[in-house]
Coordinates of C-alpha atoms in Angstrom, one line a residue:
X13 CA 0.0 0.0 0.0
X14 CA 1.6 3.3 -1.3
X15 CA 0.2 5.2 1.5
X16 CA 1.6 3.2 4.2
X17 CA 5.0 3.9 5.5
X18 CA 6.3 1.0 7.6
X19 CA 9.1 0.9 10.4
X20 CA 10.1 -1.8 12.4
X21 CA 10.6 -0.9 16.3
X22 CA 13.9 -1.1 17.6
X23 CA 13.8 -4.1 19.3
X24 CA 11.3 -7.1 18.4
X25 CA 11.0 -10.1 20.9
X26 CA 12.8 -13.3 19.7
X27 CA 11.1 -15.1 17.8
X28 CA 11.9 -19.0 16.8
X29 CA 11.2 -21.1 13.6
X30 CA 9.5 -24.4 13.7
X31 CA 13.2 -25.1 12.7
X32 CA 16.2 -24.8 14.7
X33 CA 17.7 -21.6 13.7
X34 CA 20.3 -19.5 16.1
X35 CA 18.7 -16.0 17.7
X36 CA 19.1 -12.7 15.9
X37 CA 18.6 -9.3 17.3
X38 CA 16.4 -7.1 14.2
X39 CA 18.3 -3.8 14.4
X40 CA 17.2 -0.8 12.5
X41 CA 20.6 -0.5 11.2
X42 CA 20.4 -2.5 8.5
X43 CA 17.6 -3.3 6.4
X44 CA 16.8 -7.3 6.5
X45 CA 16.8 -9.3 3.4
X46 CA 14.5 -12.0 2.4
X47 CA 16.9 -14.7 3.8
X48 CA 16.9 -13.0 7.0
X49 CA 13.0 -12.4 7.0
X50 CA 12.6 -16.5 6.2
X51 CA 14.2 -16.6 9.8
X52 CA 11.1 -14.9 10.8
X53 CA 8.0 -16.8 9.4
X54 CA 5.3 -14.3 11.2
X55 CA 7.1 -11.2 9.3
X56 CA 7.0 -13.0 6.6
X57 CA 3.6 -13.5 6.4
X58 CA 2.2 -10.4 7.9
X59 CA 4.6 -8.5 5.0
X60 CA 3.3 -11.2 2.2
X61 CA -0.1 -9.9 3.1
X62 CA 0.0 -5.9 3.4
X63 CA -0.3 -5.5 -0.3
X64 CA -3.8 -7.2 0.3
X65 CA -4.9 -5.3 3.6
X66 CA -6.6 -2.6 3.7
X67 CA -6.6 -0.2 7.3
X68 CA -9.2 1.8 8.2
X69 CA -7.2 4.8 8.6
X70 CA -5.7 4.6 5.3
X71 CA -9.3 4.1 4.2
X72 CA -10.4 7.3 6.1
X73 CA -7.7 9.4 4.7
X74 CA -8.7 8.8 1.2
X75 CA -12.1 9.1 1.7
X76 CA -11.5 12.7 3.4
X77 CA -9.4 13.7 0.0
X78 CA -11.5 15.4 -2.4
X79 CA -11.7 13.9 -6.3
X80 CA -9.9 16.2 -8.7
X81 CA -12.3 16.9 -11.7
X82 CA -11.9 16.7 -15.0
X83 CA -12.2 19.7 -16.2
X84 CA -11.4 19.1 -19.7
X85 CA -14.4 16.3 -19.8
X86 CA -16.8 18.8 -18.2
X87 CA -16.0 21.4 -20.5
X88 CA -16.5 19.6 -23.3
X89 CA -19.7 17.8 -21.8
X90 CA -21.0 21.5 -20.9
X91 CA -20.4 22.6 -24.6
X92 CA -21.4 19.9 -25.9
X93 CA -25.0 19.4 -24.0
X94 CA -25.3 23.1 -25.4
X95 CA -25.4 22.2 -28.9
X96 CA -27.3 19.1 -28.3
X97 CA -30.2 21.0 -26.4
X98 CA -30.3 23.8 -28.9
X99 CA -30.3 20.8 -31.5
X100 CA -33.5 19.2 -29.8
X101 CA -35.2 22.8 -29.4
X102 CA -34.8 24.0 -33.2
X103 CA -36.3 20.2 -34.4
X104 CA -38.7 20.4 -32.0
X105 CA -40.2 24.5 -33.1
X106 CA -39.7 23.4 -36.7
X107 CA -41.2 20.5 -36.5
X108 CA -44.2 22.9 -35.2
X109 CA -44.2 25.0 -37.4
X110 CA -44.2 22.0 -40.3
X111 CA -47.6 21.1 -38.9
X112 CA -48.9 24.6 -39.1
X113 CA -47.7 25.2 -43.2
X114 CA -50.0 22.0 -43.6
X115 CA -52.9 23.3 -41.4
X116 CA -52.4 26.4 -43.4
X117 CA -52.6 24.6 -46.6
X118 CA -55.9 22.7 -45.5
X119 CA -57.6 26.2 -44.9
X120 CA -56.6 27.7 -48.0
X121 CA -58.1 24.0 -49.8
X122 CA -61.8 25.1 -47.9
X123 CA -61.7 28.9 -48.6
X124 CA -61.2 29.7 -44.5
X125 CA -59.6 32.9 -45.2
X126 CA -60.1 34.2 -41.8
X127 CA -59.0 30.8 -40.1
X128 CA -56.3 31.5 -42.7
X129 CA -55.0 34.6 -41.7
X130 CA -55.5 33.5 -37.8
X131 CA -53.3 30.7 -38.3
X132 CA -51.0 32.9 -40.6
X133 CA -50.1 35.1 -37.3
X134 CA -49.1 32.4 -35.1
X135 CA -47.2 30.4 -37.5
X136 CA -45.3 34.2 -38.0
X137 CA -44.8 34.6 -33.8
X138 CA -43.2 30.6 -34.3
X139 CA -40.9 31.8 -36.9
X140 CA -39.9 34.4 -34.7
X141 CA -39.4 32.3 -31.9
X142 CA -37.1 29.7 -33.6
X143 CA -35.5 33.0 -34.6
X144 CA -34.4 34.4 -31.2
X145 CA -33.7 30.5 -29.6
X146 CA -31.7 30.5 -32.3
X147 CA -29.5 33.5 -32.0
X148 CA -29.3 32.6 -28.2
X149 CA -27.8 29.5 -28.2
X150 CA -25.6 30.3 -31.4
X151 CA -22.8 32.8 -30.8
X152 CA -21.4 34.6 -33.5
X153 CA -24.5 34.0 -36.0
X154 CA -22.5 33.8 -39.6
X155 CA -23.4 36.1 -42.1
X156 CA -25.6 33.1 -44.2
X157 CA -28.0 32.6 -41.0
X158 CA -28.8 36.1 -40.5
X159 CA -30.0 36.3 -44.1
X160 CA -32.1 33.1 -44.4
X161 CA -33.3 35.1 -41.0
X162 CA -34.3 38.0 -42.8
X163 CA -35.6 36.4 -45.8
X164 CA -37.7 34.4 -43.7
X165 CA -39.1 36.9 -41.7
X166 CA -39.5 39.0 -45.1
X167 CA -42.0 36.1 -46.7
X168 CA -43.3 35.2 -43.2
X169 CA -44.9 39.6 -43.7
X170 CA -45.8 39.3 -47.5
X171 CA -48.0 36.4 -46.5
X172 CA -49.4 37.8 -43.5
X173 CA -50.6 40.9 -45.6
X174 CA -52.2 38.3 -48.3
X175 CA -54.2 36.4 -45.9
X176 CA -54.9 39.4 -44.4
X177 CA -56.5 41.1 -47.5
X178 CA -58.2 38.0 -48.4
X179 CA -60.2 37.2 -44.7
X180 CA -61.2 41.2 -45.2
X181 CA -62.0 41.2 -48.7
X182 CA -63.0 37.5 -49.0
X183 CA -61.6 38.0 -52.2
X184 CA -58.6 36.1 -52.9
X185 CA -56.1 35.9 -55.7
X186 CA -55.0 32.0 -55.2
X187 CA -52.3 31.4 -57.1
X188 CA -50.4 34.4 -55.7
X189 CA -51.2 33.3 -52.5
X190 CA -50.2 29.7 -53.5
X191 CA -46.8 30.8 -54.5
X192 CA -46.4 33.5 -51.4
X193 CA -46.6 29.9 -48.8
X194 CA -44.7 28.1 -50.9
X195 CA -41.9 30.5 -51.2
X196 CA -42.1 31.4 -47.4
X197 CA -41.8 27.3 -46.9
X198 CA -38.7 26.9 -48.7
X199 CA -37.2 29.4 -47.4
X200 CA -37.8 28.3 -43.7
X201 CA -36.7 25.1 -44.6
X202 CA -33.5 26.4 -45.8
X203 CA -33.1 28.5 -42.3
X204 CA -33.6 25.3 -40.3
X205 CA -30.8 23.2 -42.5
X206 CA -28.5 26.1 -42.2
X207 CA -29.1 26.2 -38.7
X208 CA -28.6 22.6 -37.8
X209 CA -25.9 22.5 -40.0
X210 CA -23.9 25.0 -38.0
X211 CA -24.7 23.5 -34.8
X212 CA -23.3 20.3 -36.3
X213 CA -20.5 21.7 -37.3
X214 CA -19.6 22.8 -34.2
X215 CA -20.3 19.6 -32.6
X216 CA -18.1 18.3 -35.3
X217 CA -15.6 20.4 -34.7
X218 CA -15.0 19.6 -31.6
X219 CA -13.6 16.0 -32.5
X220 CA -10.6 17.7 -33.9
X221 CA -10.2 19.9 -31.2
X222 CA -10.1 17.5 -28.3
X223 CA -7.4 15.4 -26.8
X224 CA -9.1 14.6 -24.0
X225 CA -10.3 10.6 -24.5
X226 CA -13.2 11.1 -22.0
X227 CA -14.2 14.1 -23.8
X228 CA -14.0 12.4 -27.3
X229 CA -16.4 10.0 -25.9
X230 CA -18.9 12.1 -24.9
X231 CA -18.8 14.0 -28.9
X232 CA -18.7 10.8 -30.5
X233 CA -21.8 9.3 -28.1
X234 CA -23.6 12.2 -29.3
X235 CA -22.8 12.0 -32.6
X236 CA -24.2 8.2 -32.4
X237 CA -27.7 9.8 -31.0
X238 CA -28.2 12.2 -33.8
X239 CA -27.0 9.6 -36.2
X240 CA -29.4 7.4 -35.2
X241 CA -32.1 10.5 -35.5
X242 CA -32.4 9.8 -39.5
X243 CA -30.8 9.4 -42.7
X244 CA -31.5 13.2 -42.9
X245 CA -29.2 14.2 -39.8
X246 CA -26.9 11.5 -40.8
X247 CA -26.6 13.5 -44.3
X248 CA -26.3 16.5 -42.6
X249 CA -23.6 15.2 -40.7
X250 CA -21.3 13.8 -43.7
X251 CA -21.9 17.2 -45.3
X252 CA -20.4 19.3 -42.2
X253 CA -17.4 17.2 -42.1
X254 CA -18.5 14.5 -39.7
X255 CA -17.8 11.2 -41.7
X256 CA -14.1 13.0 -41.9
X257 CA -14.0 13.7 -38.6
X258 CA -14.0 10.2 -37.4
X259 CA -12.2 8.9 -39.9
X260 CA -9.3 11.5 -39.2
X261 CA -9.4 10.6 -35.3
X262 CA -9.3 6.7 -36.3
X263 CA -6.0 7.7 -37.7
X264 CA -4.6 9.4 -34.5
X265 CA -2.3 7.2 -32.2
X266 CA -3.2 9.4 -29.4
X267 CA -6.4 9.1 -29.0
X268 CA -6.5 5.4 -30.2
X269 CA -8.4 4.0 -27.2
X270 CA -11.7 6.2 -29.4
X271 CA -10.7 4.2 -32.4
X272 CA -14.0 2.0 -31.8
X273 CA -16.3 4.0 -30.8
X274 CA -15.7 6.2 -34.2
X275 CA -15.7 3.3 -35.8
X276 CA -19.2 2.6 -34.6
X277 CA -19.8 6.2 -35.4
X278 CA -19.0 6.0 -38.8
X279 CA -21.8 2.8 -39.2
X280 CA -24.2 4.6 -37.6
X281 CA -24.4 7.8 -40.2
X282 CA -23.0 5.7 -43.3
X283 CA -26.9 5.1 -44.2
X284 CA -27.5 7.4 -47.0
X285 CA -25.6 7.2 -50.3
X286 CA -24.2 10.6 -50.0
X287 CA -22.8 9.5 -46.4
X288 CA -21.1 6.6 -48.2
X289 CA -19.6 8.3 -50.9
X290 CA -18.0 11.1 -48.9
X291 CA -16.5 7.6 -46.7
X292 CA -15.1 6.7 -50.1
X293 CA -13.9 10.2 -50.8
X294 CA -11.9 10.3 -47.5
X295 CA -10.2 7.1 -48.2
X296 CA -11.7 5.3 -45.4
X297 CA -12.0 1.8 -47.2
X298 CA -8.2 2.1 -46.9
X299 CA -8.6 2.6 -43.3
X300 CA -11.3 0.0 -42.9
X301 CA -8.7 -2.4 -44.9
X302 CA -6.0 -1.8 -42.5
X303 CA -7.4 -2.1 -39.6
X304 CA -9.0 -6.1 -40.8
X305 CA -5.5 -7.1 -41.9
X306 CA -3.8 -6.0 -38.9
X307 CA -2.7 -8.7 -36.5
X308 CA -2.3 -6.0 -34.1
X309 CA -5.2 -4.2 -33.7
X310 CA -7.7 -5.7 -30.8
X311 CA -10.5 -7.9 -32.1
X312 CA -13.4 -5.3 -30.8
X313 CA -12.2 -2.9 -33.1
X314 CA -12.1 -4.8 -36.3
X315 CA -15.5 -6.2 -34.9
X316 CA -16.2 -2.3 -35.1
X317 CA -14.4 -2.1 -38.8
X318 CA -16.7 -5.1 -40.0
X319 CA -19.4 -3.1 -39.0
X320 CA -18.9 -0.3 -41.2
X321 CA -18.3 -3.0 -44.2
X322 CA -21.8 -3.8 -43.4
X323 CA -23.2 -0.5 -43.6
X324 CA -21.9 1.0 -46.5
X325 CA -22.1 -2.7 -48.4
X326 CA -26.1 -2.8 -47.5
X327 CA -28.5 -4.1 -50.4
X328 CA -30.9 -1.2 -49.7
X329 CA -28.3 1.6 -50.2
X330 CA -27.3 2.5 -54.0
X331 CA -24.3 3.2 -53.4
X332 CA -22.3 0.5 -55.4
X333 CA -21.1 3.0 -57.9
X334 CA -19.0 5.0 -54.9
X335 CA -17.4 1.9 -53.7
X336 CA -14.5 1.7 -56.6
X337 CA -11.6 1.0 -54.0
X338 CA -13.8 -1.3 -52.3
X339 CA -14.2 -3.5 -55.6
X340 CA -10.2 -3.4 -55.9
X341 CA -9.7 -5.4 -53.0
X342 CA -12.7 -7.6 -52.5
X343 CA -10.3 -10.5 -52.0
X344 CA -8.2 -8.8 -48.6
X345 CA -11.8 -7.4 -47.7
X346 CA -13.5 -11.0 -47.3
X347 CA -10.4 -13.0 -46.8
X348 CA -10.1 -10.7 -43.7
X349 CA -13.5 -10.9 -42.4
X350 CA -13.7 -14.8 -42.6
X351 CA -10.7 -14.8 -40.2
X352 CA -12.5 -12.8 -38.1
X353 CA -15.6 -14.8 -38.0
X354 CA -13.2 -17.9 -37.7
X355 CA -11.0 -16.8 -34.7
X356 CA -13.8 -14.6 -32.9
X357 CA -15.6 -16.3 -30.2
X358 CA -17.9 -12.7 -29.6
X359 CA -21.3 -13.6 -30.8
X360 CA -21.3 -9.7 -32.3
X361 CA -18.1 -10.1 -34.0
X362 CA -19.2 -12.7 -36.2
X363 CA -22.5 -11.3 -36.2
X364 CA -21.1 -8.1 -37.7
X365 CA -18.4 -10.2 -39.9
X366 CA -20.8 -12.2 -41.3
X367 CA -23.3 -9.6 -42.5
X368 CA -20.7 -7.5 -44.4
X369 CA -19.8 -11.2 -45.9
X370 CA -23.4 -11.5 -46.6
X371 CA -23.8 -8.3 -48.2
X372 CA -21.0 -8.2 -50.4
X373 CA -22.6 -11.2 -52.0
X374 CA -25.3 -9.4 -52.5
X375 CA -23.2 -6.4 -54.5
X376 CA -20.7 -8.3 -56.1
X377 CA -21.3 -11.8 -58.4
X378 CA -17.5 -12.7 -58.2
X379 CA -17.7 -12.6 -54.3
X380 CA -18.9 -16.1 -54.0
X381 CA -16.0 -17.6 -56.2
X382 CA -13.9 -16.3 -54.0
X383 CA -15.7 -17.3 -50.8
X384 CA -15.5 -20.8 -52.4
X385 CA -11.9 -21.2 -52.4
X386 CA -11.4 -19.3 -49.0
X387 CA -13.9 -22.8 -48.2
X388 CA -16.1 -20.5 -46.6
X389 CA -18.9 -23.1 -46.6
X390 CA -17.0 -25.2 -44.3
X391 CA -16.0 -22.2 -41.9
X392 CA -19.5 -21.4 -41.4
X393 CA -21.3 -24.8 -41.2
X394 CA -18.8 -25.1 -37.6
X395 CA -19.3 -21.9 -36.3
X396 CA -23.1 -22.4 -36.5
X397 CA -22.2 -25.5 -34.3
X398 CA -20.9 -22.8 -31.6
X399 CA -22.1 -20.6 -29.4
X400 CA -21.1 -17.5 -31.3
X401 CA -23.9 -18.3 -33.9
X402 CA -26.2 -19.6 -32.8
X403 CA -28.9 -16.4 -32.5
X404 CA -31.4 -16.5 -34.7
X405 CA -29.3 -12.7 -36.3
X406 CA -26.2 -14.8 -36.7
X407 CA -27.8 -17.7 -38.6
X408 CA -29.9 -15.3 -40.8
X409 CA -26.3 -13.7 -42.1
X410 CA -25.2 -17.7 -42.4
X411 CA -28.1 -18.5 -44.8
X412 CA -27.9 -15.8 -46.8
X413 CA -24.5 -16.8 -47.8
X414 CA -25.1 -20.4 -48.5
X415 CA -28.1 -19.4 -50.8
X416 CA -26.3 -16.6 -52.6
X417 CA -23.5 -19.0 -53.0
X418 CA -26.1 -22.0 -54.0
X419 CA -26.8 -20.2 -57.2
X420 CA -23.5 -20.7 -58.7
X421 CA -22.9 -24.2 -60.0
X422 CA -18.9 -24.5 -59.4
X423 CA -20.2 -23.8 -55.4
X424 CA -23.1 -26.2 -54.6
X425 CA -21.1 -29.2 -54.2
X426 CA -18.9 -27.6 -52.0
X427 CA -21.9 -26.8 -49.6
X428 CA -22.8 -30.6 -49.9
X429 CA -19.6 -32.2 -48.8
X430 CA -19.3 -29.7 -46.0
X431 CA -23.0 -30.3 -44.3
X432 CA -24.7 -27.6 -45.7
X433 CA -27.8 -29.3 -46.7
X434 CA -27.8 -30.9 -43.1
X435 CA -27.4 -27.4 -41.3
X436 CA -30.0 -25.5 -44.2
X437 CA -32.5 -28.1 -43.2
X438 CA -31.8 -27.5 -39.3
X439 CA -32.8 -23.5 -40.1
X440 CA -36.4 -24.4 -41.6
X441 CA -37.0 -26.4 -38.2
X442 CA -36.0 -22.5 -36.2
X443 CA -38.6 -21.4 -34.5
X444 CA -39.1 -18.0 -32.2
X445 CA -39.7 -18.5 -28.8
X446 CA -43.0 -17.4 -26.8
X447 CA -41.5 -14.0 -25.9
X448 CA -39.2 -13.2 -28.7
X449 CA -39.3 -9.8 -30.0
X450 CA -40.3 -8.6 -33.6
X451 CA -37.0 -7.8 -34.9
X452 CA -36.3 -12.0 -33.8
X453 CA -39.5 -13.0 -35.2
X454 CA -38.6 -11.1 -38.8
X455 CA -35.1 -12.7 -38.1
X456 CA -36.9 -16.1 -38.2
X457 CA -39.0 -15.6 -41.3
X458 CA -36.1 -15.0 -43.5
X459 CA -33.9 -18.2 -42.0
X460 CA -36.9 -20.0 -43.2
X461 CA -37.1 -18.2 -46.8
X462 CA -33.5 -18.1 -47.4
X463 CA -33.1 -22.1 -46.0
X464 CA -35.4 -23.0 -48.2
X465 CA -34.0 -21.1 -51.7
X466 CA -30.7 -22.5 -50.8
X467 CA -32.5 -26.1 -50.3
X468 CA -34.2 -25.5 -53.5
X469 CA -30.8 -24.7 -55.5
X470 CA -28.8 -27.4 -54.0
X471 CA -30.9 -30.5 -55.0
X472 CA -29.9 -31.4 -58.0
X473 CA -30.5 -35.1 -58.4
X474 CA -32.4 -37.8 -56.4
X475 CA -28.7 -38.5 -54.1
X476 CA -28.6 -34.6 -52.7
X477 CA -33.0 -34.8 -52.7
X478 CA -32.6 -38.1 -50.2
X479 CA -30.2 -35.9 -48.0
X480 CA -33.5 -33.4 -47.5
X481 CA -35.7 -36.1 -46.9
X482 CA -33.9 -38.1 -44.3
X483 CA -33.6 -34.9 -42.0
X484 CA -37.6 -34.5 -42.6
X485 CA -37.3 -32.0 -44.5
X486 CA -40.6 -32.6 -46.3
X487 CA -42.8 -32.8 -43.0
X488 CA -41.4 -29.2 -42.5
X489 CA -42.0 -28.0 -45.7
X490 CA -45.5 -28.9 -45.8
X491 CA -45.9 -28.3 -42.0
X492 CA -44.5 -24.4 -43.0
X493 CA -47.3 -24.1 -46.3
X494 CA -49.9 -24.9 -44.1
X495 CA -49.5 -23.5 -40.7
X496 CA -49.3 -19.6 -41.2
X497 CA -48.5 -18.9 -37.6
X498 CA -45.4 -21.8 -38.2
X499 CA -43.9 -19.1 -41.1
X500 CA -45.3 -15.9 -38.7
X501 CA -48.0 -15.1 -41.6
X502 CA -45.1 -14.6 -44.3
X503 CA -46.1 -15.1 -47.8
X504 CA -42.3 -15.3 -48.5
X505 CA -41.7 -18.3 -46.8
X506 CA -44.8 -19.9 -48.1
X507 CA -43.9 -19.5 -51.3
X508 CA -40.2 -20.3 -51.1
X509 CA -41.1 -23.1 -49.3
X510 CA -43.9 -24.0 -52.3
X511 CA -41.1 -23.9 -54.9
X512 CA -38.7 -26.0 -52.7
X513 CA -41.0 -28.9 -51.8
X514 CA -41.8 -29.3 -55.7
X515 CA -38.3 -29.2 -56.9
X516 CA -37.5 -32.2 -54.0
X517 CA -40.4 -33.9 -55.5
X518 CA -40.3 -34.0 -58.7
X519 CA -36.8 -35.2 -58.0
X520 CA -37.9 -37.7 -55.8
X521 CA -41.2 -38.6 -56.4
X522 CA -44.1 -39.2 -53.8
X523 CA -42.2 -40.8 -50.9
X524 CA -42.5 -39.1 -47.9
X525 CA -45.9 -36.6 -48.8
X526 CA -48.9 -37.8 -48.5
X527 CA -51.3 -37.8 -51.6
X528 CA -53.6 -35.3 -50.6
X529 CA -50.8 -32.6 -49.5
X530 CA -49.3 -33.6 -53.3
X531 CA -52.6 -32.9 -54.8
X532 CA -52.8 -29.6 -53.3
X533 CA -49.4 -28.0 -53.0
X534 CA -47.1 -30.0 -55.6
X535 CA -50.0 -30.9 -58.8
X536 CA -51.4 -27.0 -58.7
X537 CA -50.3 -23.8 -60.1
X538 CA -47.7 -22.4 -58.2
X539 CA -50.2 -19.0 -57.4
X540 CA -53.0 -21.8 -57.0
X541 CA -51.2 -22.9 -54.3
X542 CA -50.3 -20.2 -52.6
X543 CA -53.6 -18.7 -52.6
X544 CA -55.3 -21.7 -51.0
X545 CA -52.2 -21.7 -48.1
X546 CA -52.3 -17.9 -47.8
X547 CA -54.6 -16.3 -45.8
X548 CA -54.2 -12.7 -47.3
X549 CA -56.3 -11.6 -50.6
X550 CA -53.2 -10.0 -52.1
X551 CA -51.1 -11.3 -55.1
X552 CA -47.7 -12.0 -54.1
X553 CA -45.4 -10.7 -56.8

């Protein structure tokens, strides 16, 4: 104990070993070493043990010292809470003052001029409102602000004198008046993006200006929140500098303990295509590449780095034409994230690694080729025999990959030899449990869907249609067409699972379906089918 300052008294009684050791006198003079202190097996011990003791008054003296603050951290907390509050309060007036442009509109649609002009006034005394919350939170307004201000306010009078005219009058020139609102509404909603996009910056800013780690942490959390707000605040954030923000502080050794958390930044706003390319424009798939190929860096941050993979490589973003470095090295990019969701034992990590896996297959036809000599097949069918994958999240990533890669020829044996068609028919049998969530349930559906394309693909003779059978797969099948609650009332599984139980059969004939479940889901029209199992009246296209 640091605090502690020890001293032995002059004179100590003598003390014996249980062995037979001569007397010794412990003087003061001369420090004892740790032969001497065997001598003295009591001294021993009690000195073996006061790194492990803690006194009461040594207790009591730290307690009575006062903790020095951080004051960097509060600082930046303060400042940042600032632009996070004045954040909230412009969203929240504008988002009042959206709902009055449409109540406006409604009374200009039924000819309430005087309703009109009412409404008119107070939607003015909001504009002016936003106005002064905004010039007190914001020091130093810039130049561009205080002229959206002024235009705004300028409209905001031209209409008020329209409406006004008209609910005196009740005469009214409409398209005039038509144009006057819809002028005064662009022009607001130019003031609010200016706005927010200047208390961004600021908030942006300050992840260049900090050293501070505990500081950093509170920007980036922030950052996360809005992110998280919208693919509009997300583009608002790539466009004042945030996506090069964090990928600038991923760079810095010292601040490196941020590295994931900027990381997990940088998925959370990568969600529009603008958001992706400026990622691109940054070279941040260089930085995403060196972090998965580096044997150095700690396994939570390339868990991190696979995240962002997954983002920007997401089937619902058209973004594929930014990602020209990202095409280049496709190879280091999934050789890299199969070793990760080979050596990982994090059930995120692979969760994470997989999906971007997943998702390239999606965006890129050459990607399974390569996955099939990296035997990715074989890598997946054991992790889904450990704990790591076995959520219903982690599996849906594994079947998306074995059906993607079931629709090239040169990669469906492959997927045989390894298990696959064991494991796809294990994921038609998943099931949600009683108090599973929606997200889980949805999770579930498309295990079943994709499980049975990938089912469908594989069986290509009467050798790989046995395989299916022996696990039951046909039971399931039908079990899944007929039972809506069994496929949560998806009309994707049913007919996935429709197209899968024919292609098995007319491989294999009638053994193991009864004649009655073959007369109505195998003989039929596909759609005739599915319209007798589905309990909706919509086509399914």
């Amino acid at each position: 104990m640091s605090g502690l300052s020890m001293k032995l008294p002059d004179h100590l009684p003598l003390i014996k070993s249980s062995r037979t050791k001569p007397e010794r006198k412990i003087s003061n003079s001369k420090p004892l070493s740790k032969e001497e202190l065997s001598d003295f097996p009591c001294v021993s011990k009690w000195m073996s043990e006061l790194q492990w003791v803690t006194e009461l008054e040594c207790m009591s003296i730290l307690q009575g010292k006062p903790l020095c603050p951080n004051i960097a951290q509060d600082s930046a907390a303060s400042q940042v809470q600032t632009y996070r509050d004045a954040i909230d309060r412009v969203k929240f007036e504008a988002s009042k003052i959206t709902d009055g442009f449409n109540v406006l509109f409604k009374y200009f649609d039924s000819s309430k001029w005087v309703a009109l002009n009412n409404h008119t006034m107070e939607m003015t005394c909001g504009i002016r409102k936003l106005i002064q919350l905004c010039n007190a939170h914001v020091t130093d307004v810039p130049s561009y602000i205080q002229e959206q201000q002024e235009v705004v306010m300028c409209e905001s009078a031209k209409l008020v004198q329209q409406t006004a005219s008209a609910a005196e009058k009740n005469v009214v020139h409409r398209v005039p008046l038509v144009n006057q609102l819809t002028f005064l509404g662009q022009s607001f909603s130019r003031l609010v993006d200016n706005i927010l996009g200047y208390l961004v910056q600021r908030l942006v800013g300050m992840l260049e200006s900090c050293n501070n780690v505990s500081a950093l942490h509170v920007v980036i959390n922030n950052i996360i929140t809005l992110g998280l707000e919208g693919e509009h605040m997300c583009f608002i954030l790539a466009r004042e500098g945030g996506v090069k923000a964090l990928v600038d502080l991923c760079r810095r050794d010292n601040v490196a303990f941020t590295r994931s958390k900027a990381l997990r930044a940088l998925a959370t706003i990568c969600c529009a295509p603008e958001c992706v390319a400026e990622l691109e424009k940054e070279n941040g798939i260089d930085l995403l590449i060196d972090i998965l190929t580096d044997e150095s860096v700690i396994e939570s941050v390339q868990g991190e780095a696979a995240g962002v993979v997954a983002q920007i490589t997401s089937p619902v973003l058209d973004q594929t034409q930014h990602l020209y470095r990202f095409a280049e090295s496709l190879q280091i990019i999934l050789k890299a994230l199969l070793g990760l969701c080979e050596k990982t034992e994090g059930h995120e990590t692979f969760l994470l690694s997989a999906a971007a896996v997943a998702n390239i297959t999606f965006i890129d036809t050459s990607a399974c080729g390569l996955l099939q000599e990296m035997k990715a097949p074989q890598l997946l069918v054991k992790s889904c025999m450990c704990r790591k994958a076995r959520s219903l999240f982690a599996k849906d990533q594994v079947a998306t990959i074995l059906a993607n890669m079931a629709a090239i020829h040169i990669c469906q044996e492959n997927i045989r030899c390894c298990g696959g068609l064991d494991l796809l028919v294990s994921f038609l049998h998943q099931k949600p449990c009683l108090l599973s969530s929606g997200a889980e349930r949805s999770a579930c559906e498309r295990v079943q869907q994709k499980a049975a394309i990938a089912l469908m693909r594989l069986c290509q003779d009467t050798r790989h249609t046995f395989k299916v059978i022996k696990q039951k797969g046909i039971p399931r099948f039908v079990e899944l067409c007929r039972d809506s609650q069994a496929r949560n009332n998806s009309d994707a599984v049913l007919v996935a699972c429709l197209a899968a139980l024919r292609k098995v059969c007319a491989l294999y004939g009638r053994d193991g379906i009864s004649n009655l479940d073959y007369q109505q889901l195998v003989t039929p029209q596909l759609m005739d089918s599915f319209l007798m199992c589905s309990h909706s009246d919509e086509n399914f296209v």
